[in-house]
Structure formats: structure tokens, C-alpha cells
XYZ file of N, CA, C and O in Angstrom:
828
model
N 23.356 39.477 180.640
C 24.430 39.729 181.598
C 23.901 40.599 182.737
O 23.188 41.559 182.526
N 24.263 40.223 183.961
C 23.868 40.987 185.142
C 24.989 41.924 185.520
O 26.153 41.524 185.595
N 24.665 43.188 185.709
C 25.665 44.161 186.132
C 25.317 44.669 187.514
O 24.161 44.828 187.855
N 26.324 44.916 188.322
C 26.104 45.523 189.636
C 26.725 46.894 189.659
O 27.792 47.120 189.097
N 26.039 47.813 190.298
C 26.539 49.179 190.444
C 26.582 49.517 191.918
O 25.577 49.398 192.620
N 27.715 49.927 192.419
C 27.840 50.337 193.811
C 27.754 51.854 193.903
O 28.418 52.563 193.143
N 26.921 52.309 194.810
C 26.757 53.741 195.025
C 27.617 54.121 196.222
O 27.441 53.609 197.317
N 28.572 55.008 196.028
C 29.506 55.322 197.094
C 29.691 56.826 197.203
O 29.115 57.607 196.451
N 30.502 57.225 198.155
C 30.763 58.633 198.403
C 31.682 59.171 197.311
O 32.841 58.763 197.213
N 31.210 60.097 196.471
C 32.046 60.602 195.369
C 33.224 61.431 195.853
O 34.165 61.676 195.105
N 33.210 61.890 197.096
C 34.283 62.724 197.625
C 35.480 61.896 198.072
O 36.533 62.430 198.373
N 35.292 60.561 198.145
C 36.371 59.720 198.639
C 37.032 58.992 197.475
O 36.383 58.244 196.750
N 38.311 59.217 197.269
C 39.031 58.537 196.200
C 39.370 57.119 196.641
O 39.305 56.772 197.820
N 39.755 56.284 195.668
C 40.084 54.907 196.002
C 41.279 54.826 196.937
O 41.362 53.950 197.785
N 42.229 55.743 196.779
C 43.414 55.698 197.630
C 43.081 56.068 199.069
O 43.751 55.647 199.999
N 42.021 56.872 199.272
C 41.650 57.288 200.620
C 40.723 56.299 201.296
O 40.586 56.288 202.507
N 40.043 55.458 200.506
C 39.035 54.568 201.067
C 39.694 53.496 201.941
O 40.642 52.837 201.525
N 39.207 53.312 203.164
C 39.762 52.274 204.025
C 39.363 50.893 203.522
O 38.363 50.722 202.832
N 40.153 49.888 203.868
C 39.845 48.509 203.504
C 38.789 47.991 204.471
O 39.006 47.949 205.680
N 37.648 47.607 203.934
C 36.536 47.157 204.757
C 36.146 45.755 204.322
O 35.967 45.487 203.135
N 36.015 44.857 205.283
C 35.593 43.503 204.966
C 34.140 43.513 204.504
O 33.303 44.230 205.055
N 33.813 42.738 203.482
C 32.443 42.747 202.972
C 31.436 42.200 203.982
O 31.753 41.291 204.755
N 30.255 42.764 203.955
C 29.162 42.234 204.761
C 28.648 40.933 204.124
O 28.419 39.940 204.815
N 28.503 40.980 202.806
C 28.059 39.808 202.051
C 29.044 39.554 200.928
O 29.464 40.487 200.247
N 29.394 38.290 200.722
C 30.323 37.940 199.635
C 29.809 36.682 198.951
O 29.469 35.699 199.615
N 29.728 36.756 197.642
C 29.297 35.621 196.828
C 30.442 35.244 195.900
O 30.957 36.091 195.171
N 30.856 33.977 195.914
C 31.972 33.506 195.090
C 31.539 32.298 194.269
O 31.097 31.277 194.811
N 31.688 32.433 192.940
C 31.465 31.294 192.049
C 30.075 30.690 192.136
O 29.923 29.464 192.046
N 29.075 31.528 192.285
C 27.715 31.022 192.472
C 27.166 30.429 191.178
O 27.220 31.044 190.115
N 26.635 29.234 191.297
C 25.950 28.572 190.195
C 24.596 28.117 190.719
O 24.507 27.519 191.797
N 23.530 28.439 190.005
C 22.191 28.069 190.457
C 21.383 27.562 189.276
O 21.564 28.015 188.139
N 20.490 26.616 189.558
C 19.707 26.033 188.470
C 18.359 25.548 188.963
O 18.153 25.306 190.161
N 17.432 25.440 188.023
C 16.152 24.780 188.239
C 16.196 23.473 187.450
O 16.293 23.489 186.220
N 16.147 22.343 188.141
C 16.289 21.046 187.487
C 17.590 21.035 186.674
O 18.648 21.230 187.223
N 17.499 20.862 185.362
C 18.703 20.821 184.528
C 18.999 22.157 183.860
O 19.954 22.266 183.083
N 18.191 23.166 184.129
C 18.377 24.475 183.496
C 19.254 25.361 184.374
O 18.857 25.737 185.489
N 20.447 25.678 183.892
C 21.365 26.536 184.637
C 20.938 27.991 184.462
O 20.846 28.489 183.344
N 20.683 28.669 185.569
C 20.229 30.059 185.537
C 21.392 31.023 185.785
O 21.505 32.060 185.145
N 22.248 30.675 186.732
C 23.399 31.512 187.086
C 24.656 30.668 186.983
O 24.667 29.500 187.376
N 25.732 31.308 186.508
C 26.990 30.571 186.382
C 28.146 31.506 186.720
O 28.329 32.545 186.084
N 28.925 31.152 187.755
C 30.140 31.888 188.093
C 29.899 33.326 188.531
O 30.643 34.226 188.121
N 28.899 33.563 189.375
C 28.584 34.915 189.831
C 29.412 35.258 191.066
O 29.442 34.507 192.044
N 30.092 36.413 191.024
C 30.866 36.925 192.162
C 30.369 38.336 192.473
O 30.358 39.188 191.590
N 29.962 38.581 193.711
C 29.625 39.939 194.139
C 30.093 40.152 195.560
O 30.301 39.197 196.317
N 30.246 41.401 195.925
C 30.658 41.763 197.284
C 29.887 43.009 197.704
O 29.835 43.988 196.951
N 29.281 42.968 198.882
C 28.528 44.105 199.417
C 29.176 44.551 200.717
O 29.290 43.766 201.666
N 29.624 45.807 200.751
C 30.280 46.324 201.947
C 29.258 46.817 202.966
O 28.129 47.158 202.606
N 29.636 46.882 204.232
C 28.726 47.429 205.241
C 28.344 48.873 204.924
O 29.139 49.634 204.382
N 27.103 49.224 205.237
C 26.589 50.589 205.042
C 26.796 51.073 203.619
O 27.284 52.174 203.374
N 26.427 50.231 202.680
C 26.526 50.595 201.264
C 25.184 50.339 200.585
O 24.317 49.653 201.121
N 25.028 50.927 199.401
C 23.846 50.685 198.578
C 24.318 50.146 197.241
O 25.193 50.729 196.605
N 23.753 49.041 196.821
C 24.131 48.430 195.551
C 22.884 48.218 194.704
O 21.845 47.780 195.206
N 22.985 48.527 193.418
C 21.895 48.278 192.471
C 22.313 47.164 191.524
O 23.428 47.161 191.006
N 21.425 46.225 191.301
C 21.665 45.109 190.409
C 20.860 45.350 189.134
O 19.637 45.426 189.170
N 21.565 45.489 187.998
C 20.921 45.863 186.745
C 21.050 44.758 185.702
O 22.054 44.055 185.652
N 20.034 44.639 184.877
C 20.074 43.663 183.797
C 18.717 43.533 183.139
O 17.697 43.891 183.718
N 18.702 43.012 181.922
C 17.447 42.819 181.202
C 16.587 41.759 181.879
O 17.076 40.956 182.691
N 15.317 41.733 181.522
C 14.422 40.695 182.029
C 14.953 39.318 181.638
O 15.387 39.093 180.506
N 14.933 38.408 182.598
C 15.307 37.028 182.311
C 16.768 36.695 182.444
O 17.169 35.551 182.161
N 17.610 37.657 182.873
C 19.049 37.361 182.960
C 19.438 36.760 184.315
O 20.586 36.369 184.493
N 18.507 36.713 185.265
C 18.817 36.033 186.524
C 18.928 36.919 187.748
O 19.462 36.484 188.775
N 18.431 38.148 187.692
C 18.543 39.044 188.859
C 17.780 38.476 190.053
O 18.321 38.385 191.159
N 16.526 38.098 189.828
C 15.726 37.533 190.922
C 16.321 36.213 191.404
O 16.350 35.946 192.610
N 16.823 35.411 190.495
C 17.436 34.129 190.883
C 18.649 34.347 191.770
O 18.896 33.581 192.710
N 19.430 35.390 191.485
C 20.583 35.703 192.331
C 20.138 36.081 193.740
O 20.689 35.595 194.732
N 19.118 36.934 193.835
C 18.639 37.346 195.155
C 18.039 36.162 195.911
O 18.226 36.019 197.125
N 17.304 35.331 195.211
C 16.737 34.129 195.841
C 17.844 33.180 196.291
O 17.717 32.511 197.322
N 18.916 33.119 195.537
C 20.050 32.271 195.929
C 20.678 32.778 197.220
O 21.025 31.985 198.115
N 20.848 34.085 197.321
C 21.424 34.674 198.535
C 20.566 34.343 199.748
O 21.075 34.096 200.848
N 19.247 34.293 199.539
C 18.325 33.991 200.636
C 18.101 32.498 200.841
O 17.367 32.095 201.752
N 18.730 31.665 200.011
C 18.586 30.218 200.186
C 17.276 29.670 199.658
O 16.778 28.655 200.162
N 16.724 30.303 198.629
C 15.415 29.905 198.110
C 15.484 29.196 196.759
O 14.447 28.879 196.181
N 16.680 28.968 196.251
C 16.839 28.257 194.981
C 17.035 26.766 195.255
O 17.703 26.384 196.221
N 16.461 25.896 194.400
C 16.540 24.453 194.675
C 17.929 23.851 194.548
O 18.280 22.936 195.283
N 18.733 24.366 193.622
C 20.078 23.815 193.418
C 21.086 24.947 193.329
O 20.932 25.846 192.515
N 22.112 24.880 194.181
C 23.129 25.937 194.177
C 24.512 25.345 194.412
O 24.668 24.365 195.136
N 25.511 25.981 193.802
C 26.915 25.680 194.066
C 27.641 26.994 194.277
O 27.166 28.055 193.873
N 28.819 26.927 194.913
C 29.584 28.137 195.193
C 29.536 28.454 196.671
O 29.060 27.660 197.486
N 30.039 29.619 197.014
C 30.157 30.005 198.422
C 29.510 31.362 198.665
O 29.745 32.316 197.923
N 28.687 31.425 199.702
C 28.091 32.684 200.141
C 28.454 32.886 201.605
O 28.229 32.004 202.438
N 29.062 34.037 201.903
C 29.398 34.340 203.296
C 28.710 35.628 203.720
O 28.509 36.540 202.914
N 28.346 35.684 204.993
C 27.707 36.860 205.577
C 28.414 37.173 206.879
O 28.515 36.321 207.753
N 28.967 38.387 206.955
C 29.798 38.794 208.097
C 30.943 37.807 208.313
O 31.300 37.483 209.441
N 31.492 37.312 207.206
C 32.644 36.424 207.272
C 32.330 34.966 207.530
O 33.228 34.126 207.496
N 31.060 34.633 207.763
C 30.683 33.259 208.070
C 29.947 32.638 206.889
O 29.081 33.282 206.289
N 30.269 31.390 206.543
C 29.579 30.738 205.426
C 28.110 30.481 205.754
O 27.778 30.017 206.851
N 27.235 30.778 204.799
C 25.809 30.561 205.020
C 25.184 29.704 203.920
O 23.963 29.509 203.902
N 26.015 29.169 203.028
C 25.496 28.433 201.868
C 24.627 27.250 202.266
O 23.712 26.871 201.532
N 24.901 26.659 203.410
C 24.158 25.466 203.829
C 23.021 25.781 204.797
O 22.362 24.862 205.295
N 22.787 27.069 205.054
C 21.722 27.443 205.985
C 20.387 27.581 205.256
O 20.326 27.962 204.099
N 19.317 27.275 205.983
C 17.977 27.500 205.446
C 17.687 28.995 205.373
O 18.375 29.813 206.004
N 16.662 29.348 204.614
C 16.329 30.765 204.443
C 15.949 31.422 205.766
O 16.301 32.575 206.026
N 15.225 30.706 206.644
C 14.842 31.296 207.930
C 16.055 31.519 208.824
O 16.112 32.491 209.592
N 17.057 30.652 208.708
C 18.283 30.842 209.484
C 19.051 32.050 208.979
O 19.619 32.805 209.772
N 19.066 32.253 207.679
C 19.736 33.425 207.115
C 19.018 34.704 207.552
O 19.657 35.707 207.856
N 17.699 34.659 207.585
C 16.940 35.821 208.026
C 17.263 36.172 209.474
O 17.395 37.356 209.822
N 17.413 35.170 210.317
C 17.727 35.429 211.726
C 19.132 36.000 211.903
O 19.407 36.665 212.904
N 20.012 35.742 210.937
C 21.358 36.311 210.998
C 21.370 37.786 210.615
O 22.340 38.485 210.900
N 20.304 38.234 209.935
C 20.246 39.651 209.587
C 20.025 39.941 208.116
O 20.273 41.062 207.676
N 19.554 38.966 207.334
C 19.224 39.207 205.931
C 17.722 39.455 205.813
O 16.913 38.575 206.124
N 17.357 40.660 205.390
C 15.962 40.993 205.147
C 15.683 40.953 203.657
O 16.529 41.342 202.852
N 14.488 40.487 203.284
C 14.202 40.262 201.868
C 12.773 40.686 201.541
O 11.821 40.262 202.216
N 12.643 41.555 200.537
C 11.330 41.920 199.993
C 11.288 41.402 198.563
O 11.923 41.958 197.675
N 10.564 40.303 198.315
C 10.576 39.700 196.987
C 9.794 40.510 195.963
O 8.982 41.370 196.320
N 10.036 40.232 194.712
C 9.248 40.835 193.650
C 7.792 40.381 193.814
O 7.515 39.213 194.032
N 6.867 41.331 193.743
C 5.476 40.994 193.977
C 5.035 41.226 195.412
O 3.883 41.015 195.762
N 5.989 41.614 196.269
C 5.732 42.093 197.624
C 5.415 40.995 198.639
O 5.947 40.981 199.731
N 4.491 40.067 198.320
C 4.208 38.935 199.211
C 3.776 39.345 200.614
O 4.246 38.772 201.601
N 2.908 40.324 200.737
C 2.300 40.598 202.037
C 1.178 39.588 202.263
O 0.830 38.812 201.379
N 0.592 39.605 203.459
C -0.553 38.745 203.751
C -1.823 39.539 203.434
O -2.226 40.408 204.211
N -2.481 39.258 202.316
C -3.600 40.106 201.883
C -4.820 40.044 202.784
O -5.605 40.993 202.846
N -4.998 38.928 203.486
C -6.183 38.783 204.330
C -5.966 39.247 205.761
O -6.896 39.197 206.579
N -4.747 39.681 206.064
C -4.450 40.255 207.377
C -4.458 41.770 207.276
O -4.199 42.335 206.210
N -4.751 42.440 208.387
C -4.680 43.897 208.386
C -3.225 44.335 208.311
O -2.297 43.530 208.504
N -3.034 45.609 208.035
C -1.683 46.161 208.017
C -1.016 45.935 209.370
O 0.151 45.528 209.448
N -1.756 46.178 210.449
C -1.215 45.968 211.799
C -0.791 44.518 211.989
O 0.292 44.241 212.529
N -1.611 43.593 211.553
C -1.292 42.180 211.717
C -0.091 41.786 210.865
O 0.733 40.952 211.281
N 0.035 42.371 209.675
C 1.218 42.124 208.855
C 2.484 42.554 209.586
O 3.496 41.849 209.581
N 2.430 43.721 210.217
C 3.584 44.209 210.963
C 3.862 43.334 212.183
O 5.019 43.069 212.525
N 2.785 42.872 212.822
C 2.946 42.040 214.020
C 3.670 40.733 213.710
O 4.370 40.187 214.573
N 3.486 40.220 212.495
C 4.182 38.985 212.110
C 5.695 39.190 212.191
O 6.424 38.346 212.725
N 6.166 40.322 211.679
C 7.605 40.606 211.733
C 8.071 40.813 213.164
O 9.143 40.340 213.559
N 7.265 41.525 213.953
C 7.639 41.784 215.345
C 7.704 40.486 216.137
O 8.544 40.327 217.031
N 6.833 39.524 215.801
C 6.844 38.239 216.506
C 8.149 37.487 216.278
O 8.544 36.647 217.089
N 8.826 37.794 215.179
C 10.104 37.139 214.871
C 11.268 37.871 215.543
O 12.149 37.251 216.132
N 11.249 39.193 215.470
C 12.403 39.978 215.953
C 12.257 40.445 217.390
O 13.232 40.888 217.998
N 11.037 40.405 217.941
C 10.831 40.794 219.336
C 11.001 42.287 219.569
O 10.598 43.106 218.752
N 11.641 42.637 220.688
C 11.782 44.036 221.086
C 12.536 44.853 220.042
O 12.220 46.019 219.810
N 13.541 44.248 219.402
C 14.326 44.977 218.392
C 13.427 45.463 217.271
O 13.599 46.571 216.752
N 12.458 44.642 216.871
C 11.534 45.048 215.834
C 10.526 46.066 216.320
O 10.227 47.047 215.632
N 10.015 45.843 217.509
C 9.023 46.766 218.073
C 9.598 48.158 218.238
O 8.909 49.166 218.036
N 10.872 48.231 218.566
C 11.530 49.530 218.748
C 11.665 50.294 217.431
O 11.952 51.498 217.448
N 11.474 49.619 216.308
C 11.625 50.275 215.007
C 10.285 50.649 214.367
O 10.256 51.140 213.239
N 9.184 50.419 215.088
C 7.874 50.745 214.537
C 7.754 52.224 214.172
O 7.283 52.572 213.084
N 8.177 53.089 215.083
C 8.080 54.530 214.816
C 8.916 54.917 213.599
O 8.542 55.817 212.842
N 10.040 54.247 213.411
C 10.889 54.501 212.249
C 10.138 54.155 210.961
O 10.182 54.908 209.981
N 9.441 53.015 210.957
C 8.661 52.609 209.787
C 7.556 53.618 209.504
O 7.320 54.010 208.361
N 6.879 54.071 210.571
C 5.803 55.056 210.390
C 6.344 56.381 209.855
O 5.671 57.070 209.087
N 7.554 56.736 210.264
C 8.158 57.982 209.783
C 8.556 57.861 208.316
O 8.370 58.796 207.534
N 9.102 56.706 207.941
C 9.502 56.494 206.552
C 8.292 56.395 205.631
O 8.287 56.926 204.526
N 7.248 55.716 206.124
C 6.052 55.470 205.313
C 4.802 55.817 206.124
O 4.156 54.924 206.691
N 4.431 57.084 206.194
C 3.270 57.503 206.994
C 1.987 56.772 206.633
O 1.135 56.544 207.504
N 1.835 56.384 205.363
C 0.602 55.713 204.950
C 0.421 54.382 205.672
O -0.716 53.932 205.876
N 1.500 53.749 206.074
C 1.402 52.485 206.803
C 0.675 52.700 208.127
O -0.214 51.918 208.502
N 1.022 53.766 208.819
C 0.362 54.056 210.088
C -1.097 54.446 209.873
O -1.976 54.084 210.666
N -1.357 55.170 208.781
C -2.719 55.627 208.505
C -3.667 54.469 208.187
O -4.876 54.589 208.389
N -3.125 53.350 207.715
C -3.974 52.256 207.253
C -3.815 50.987 208.083
O -4.026 49.878 207.588
N -3.494 51.128 209.347
C -3.252 49.967 210.205
C -4.439 49.016 210.257
O -4.272 47.799 210.378
N -5.647 49.538 210.174
C -6.828 48.691 210.296
C -7.318 48.089 209.002
O -8.266 47.284 209.012
N -6.705 48.431 207.885
C -7.165 47.930 206.588
C -6.493 46.601 206.244
O -5.366 46.338 206.643
N -7.211 45.787 205.472
C -6.631 44.536 204.991
C -5.541 44.844 203.963
O -5.689 45.747 203.133
N -4.471 44.083 204.007
C -3.362 44.318 203.092
C -3.762 44.211 201.637
O -3.221 44.907 200.776
N -4.728 43.348 201.348
C -5.127 43.116 199.973
C -5.852 44.266 199.314
O -5.975 44.295 198.085
N -6.368 45.220 200.111
C -7.099 46.350 199.516
C -6.197 47.556 199.291
O -6.640 48.562 198.732
N -4.945 47.481 199.709
C -4.014 48.582 199.494
C -3.610 48.643 198.026
O -3.632 47.645 197.312
N -3.207 49.826 197.581
C -2.670 49.958 196.232
C -1.316 49.254 196.163
O -0.716 48.903 197.188
N -0.816 49.059 194.934
C 0.475 48.402 194.769
C 1.598 49.131 195.489
O 2.451 48.517 196.127
N 1.593 50.470 195.397
C 2.622 51.252 196.072
C 2.525 51.155 197.575
O 3.540 51.069 198.289
N 1.295 51.160 198.104
C 1.098 51.036 199.546
C 1.515 49.661 200.036
O 2.118 49.528 201.110
N 1.223 48.634 199.243
C 1.666 47.290 199.607
C 3.186 47.200 199.631
O 3.766 46.534 200.496
N 3.839 47.879 198.686
C 5.299 47.854 198.674
C 5.871 48.533 199.906
O 6.842 48.047 200.506
N 5.285 49.645 200.296
C 5.743 50.323 201.506
C 5.537 49.434 202.738
O 6.395 49.372 203.623
N 4.404 48.746 202.781
C 4.159 47.814 203.882
C 5.179 46.685 203.869
O 5.703 46.306 204.930
N 5.471 46.146 202.691
C 6.427 45.042 202.588
C 7.813 45.459 203.060
O 8.498 44.720 203.782
N 8.235 46.659 202.669
C 9.548 47.148 203.115
C 9.525 47.398 204.618
O 10.473 47.074 205.340
N 8.417 47.976 205.111
C 8.283 48.204 206.545
C 8.371 46.908 207.329
O 9.034 46.841 208.368
N 7.708 45.877 206.838
C 7.778 44.566 207.509
C 9.208 44.056 207.561
O 9.657 43.513 208.583
N 9.942 44.225 206.453
C 11.330 43.756 206.417
C 12.196 44.529 207.402
O 13.063 43.960 208.069
N 11.963 45.835 207.521
C 12.727 46.653 208.466
C 12.496 46.173 209.895
O 13.411 46.163 210.731
N 11.271 45.745 210.191
C 10.940 45.304 211.551
C 11.613 43.990 211.921
O 11.622 43.621 213.101
N 12.174 43.278 210.951
C 12.965 42.095 211.296
C 14.365 42.486 211.754
O 15.173 41.627 212.087
N 14.652 43.801 211.741
C 15.928 44.357 212.210
C 17.120 43.795 211.425
O 18.077 43.274 212.002
N 17.081 43.932 210.086
C 18.142 43.342 209.269
C 19.425 44.168 209.261
O 19.422 45.363 209.559
N 20.512 43.504 208.888
C 21.772 44.183 208.620
C 21.944 44.412 207.120
O 22.656 45.315 206.701
N 21.294 43.556 206.327
C 21.288 43.673 204.873
C 19.844 43.571 204.401
O 19.160 42.590 204.708
N 19.385 44.588 203.688
C 18.005 44.613 203.198
C 18.027 44.436 201.673
O 18.562 45.272 200.954
N 17.447 43.347 201.199
C 17.437 43.008 199.782
C 16.056 43.312 199.217
O 15.052 42.753 199.684
N 15.998 44.182 198.211
C 14.737 44.580 197.593
C 14.741 44.142 196.134
O 15.606 44.562 195.364
N 13.784 43.323 195.754
C 13.683 42.855 194.373
C 12.615 43.671 193.646
O 11.437 43.606 193.990
N 13.034 44.440 192.654
C 12.140 45.303 191.863
C 11.250 46.167 192.771
O 10.022 46.121 192.666
N 11.847 46.962 193.637
C 11.046 47.701 194.628
C 10.162 48.786 194.053
O 9.235 49.245 194.725
N 10.416 49.214 192.805
C 9.614 50.301 192.234
C 8.806 49.857 191.019
O 8.259 50.688 190.304
N 8.705 48.564 190.799
C 7.993 48.071 189.622
C 6.493 48.365 189.725
O 5.833 48.021 190.712
N 5.941 49.015 188.706
C 4.512 49.255 188.636
C 3.970 50.198 189.690
O 2.794 50.120 190.054
N 4.804 51.112 190.164
C 4.411 52.019 191.253
C 4.441 53.452 190.750
O 5.299 53.835 189.957
N 3.495 54.252 191.240
C 3.427 55.639 190.791
C 4.648 56.426 191.246
O 5.254 56.126 192.286
N 5.049 57.449 190.470
C 6.293 58.188 190.734
C 6.409 58.761 192.140
O 7.497 58.765 192.712
N 5.320 59.254 192.720
C 5.412 59.869 194.052
C 5.825 58.847 195.105
O 6.595 59.157 196.023
N 5.345 57.615 194.974
C 5.709 56.580 195.939
C 7.127 56.076 195.669
O 7.859 55.721 196.602
N 7.526 56.068 194.391
C 8.918 55.731 194.075
C 9.860 56.701 194.787
O 10.879 56.296 195.363
N 9.515 57.980 194.778
C 10.335 58.981 195.466
C 10.418 58.680 196.959
O 11.485 58.807 197.573
N 9.296 58.282 197.564
C 9.295 57.964 198.999
C 10.190 56.763 199.289
O 10.904 56.744 200.299
N 10.140 55.773 198.420
C 10.974 54.587 198.620
C 12.455 54.943 198.475
O 13.298 54.488 199.261
N 12.782 55.763 197.494
C 14.171 56.203 197.331
C 14.637 56.990 198.550
O 15.763 56.801 199.033
N 13.780 57.876 199.055
C 14.124 58.649 200.249
C 14.340 57.719 201.439
O 15.243 57.944 202.267
N 13.510 56.683 201.541
C 13.646 55.739 202.649
C 14.976 55.003 202.576
O 15.648 54.806 203.600
N 15.390 54.610 201.367
C 16.672 53.918 201.206
C 17.825 54.812 201.633
O 18.736 54.382 202.357
N 17.792 56.075 201.213
C 18.849 57.012 201.615
C 18.838 57.235 203.128
O 19.896 57.309 203.767
N 17.648 57.332 203.709
C 17.546 57.547 205.152
C 18.100 56.357 205.923
O 18.824 56.528 206.917
N 17.790 55.145 205.481
C 18.288 53.944 206.146
C 19.814 53.858 206.054
O 20.487 53.463 207.006
N 20.360 54.240 204.902
C 21.821 54.208 204.747
C 22.501 55.189 205.687
O 23.561 54.915 206.245
N 21.891 56.363 205.871
C 22.492 57.375 206.740
C 22.627 56.913 208.183
O 23.463 57.425 208.930
N 21.791 55.974 208.582
C 21.872 55.481 209.948
C 23.176 54.741 210.212
O 23.618 54.633 211.361
N 23.780 54.203 209.146
C 25.110 53.610 209.277
C 25.147 52.168 209.722
O 26.217 51.602 209.925
N 23.976 51.508 209.867
C 23.990 50.120 210.353
C 23.214 49.176 209.430
O 22.801 48.095 209.858
N 23.010 49.590 208.188
C 22.228 48.769 207.264
C 22.744 48.954 205.847
O 23.068 50.069 205.437
N 22.832 47.849 205.123
C 23.201 47.888 203.709
C 21.991 47.461 202.889
O 21.138 46.728 203.372
């Protein structure tokens, strides 16, 4: 079973909380590989400027759910809306252009490109909006700036994860999806990633 946990302001009671339309809404999602059903009847809602954690044992479908949201699953049923607009029939690149950023499990950086070139790939997609966020990425993850000339493949796992998140930020997303962002990473870098998530939320324009 997949559980979702929403992290919210503990000082605000439910009666005081304003009604906010969800940034992302998933209704009745069903996903499968060939004849194997992976997800059945999944409903989730993500509000603007919120942080949500998706919890569950290995193999229950957490990655499949995130891949479904990004349009990367071969067979899907149900409805996915983003900012009130249906996106179920859009390709993954179209969803990314709408503002969905995704860091998959395993990071998926370009190992044979330098750190700078990895960042340039994201900037080539988002243009000035991405370029304007370079300093923000360097502030969140100083090691990225320190290793601009190194090949991505020689970085440690934690450094690659920071680069992967930095690349996603440069696409200027409204929703940033991180799959297992702290898996196999040393505690000090986990702390940096957690701090980065809190810092991004404080800006008020990213979930």
C-alpha cells in the first residue's frame, strides 16, 4: 500500500485553512506493464507551495506512480490534471514544458558530459528563466559550482544527486518530483538536500 503524507503549517487549523485548488490532481489512476497491473484506483492531490512525501515498501508502486504523472508508463487509465487542465494525453516532454520537473531514481545525469554541460542542457530547454536560476542552484548546492569542469560520471552519488536536482530546478518547474532523492547518500548531503527542499518551498512558487 502506498501512503502519502502532506507536510503543512502546524499553526494553521483545518477551519482556518483557505480552500486552495490543487496544483496536481490524480483521480482513479490505473497503470500497468503489459498485462501486469501495477497501480489501481490511485487518488492524490498536491496543493500549490506544499511538500508531499510518498511512503511505501519496495515494490508497491511509488516509482510507477511518479512515472505515470510524468507520462512515462506504457499503459494508463484515469485522469491527471495540472493547474486544472487535463494532461493525461500529453507526452512527457509536453508535461515538462507545462512545469513538471522530475528527478528519477538513479539520477540519470549525462555521465560523459561535464557538470556545466549537464546544466546547459536544462538551460537550453528553459532559456532565460533557467539561466536566471543558476545562482540559486549554486547557492543550494555549492559543490555543483565547484565541479563545473568535471565529468558527471566521476562525481560521487550524492554529488550526482545534487546535480540532478539542480538540473531540474533550471527547467523552472512549478512542481518538482523527486524519486528516492536520498537513497544511498551520505548523511551530510541528505541534510543539504532537505535544506534545499525547505528553501525552495519558502520561495512560495514551487511544490
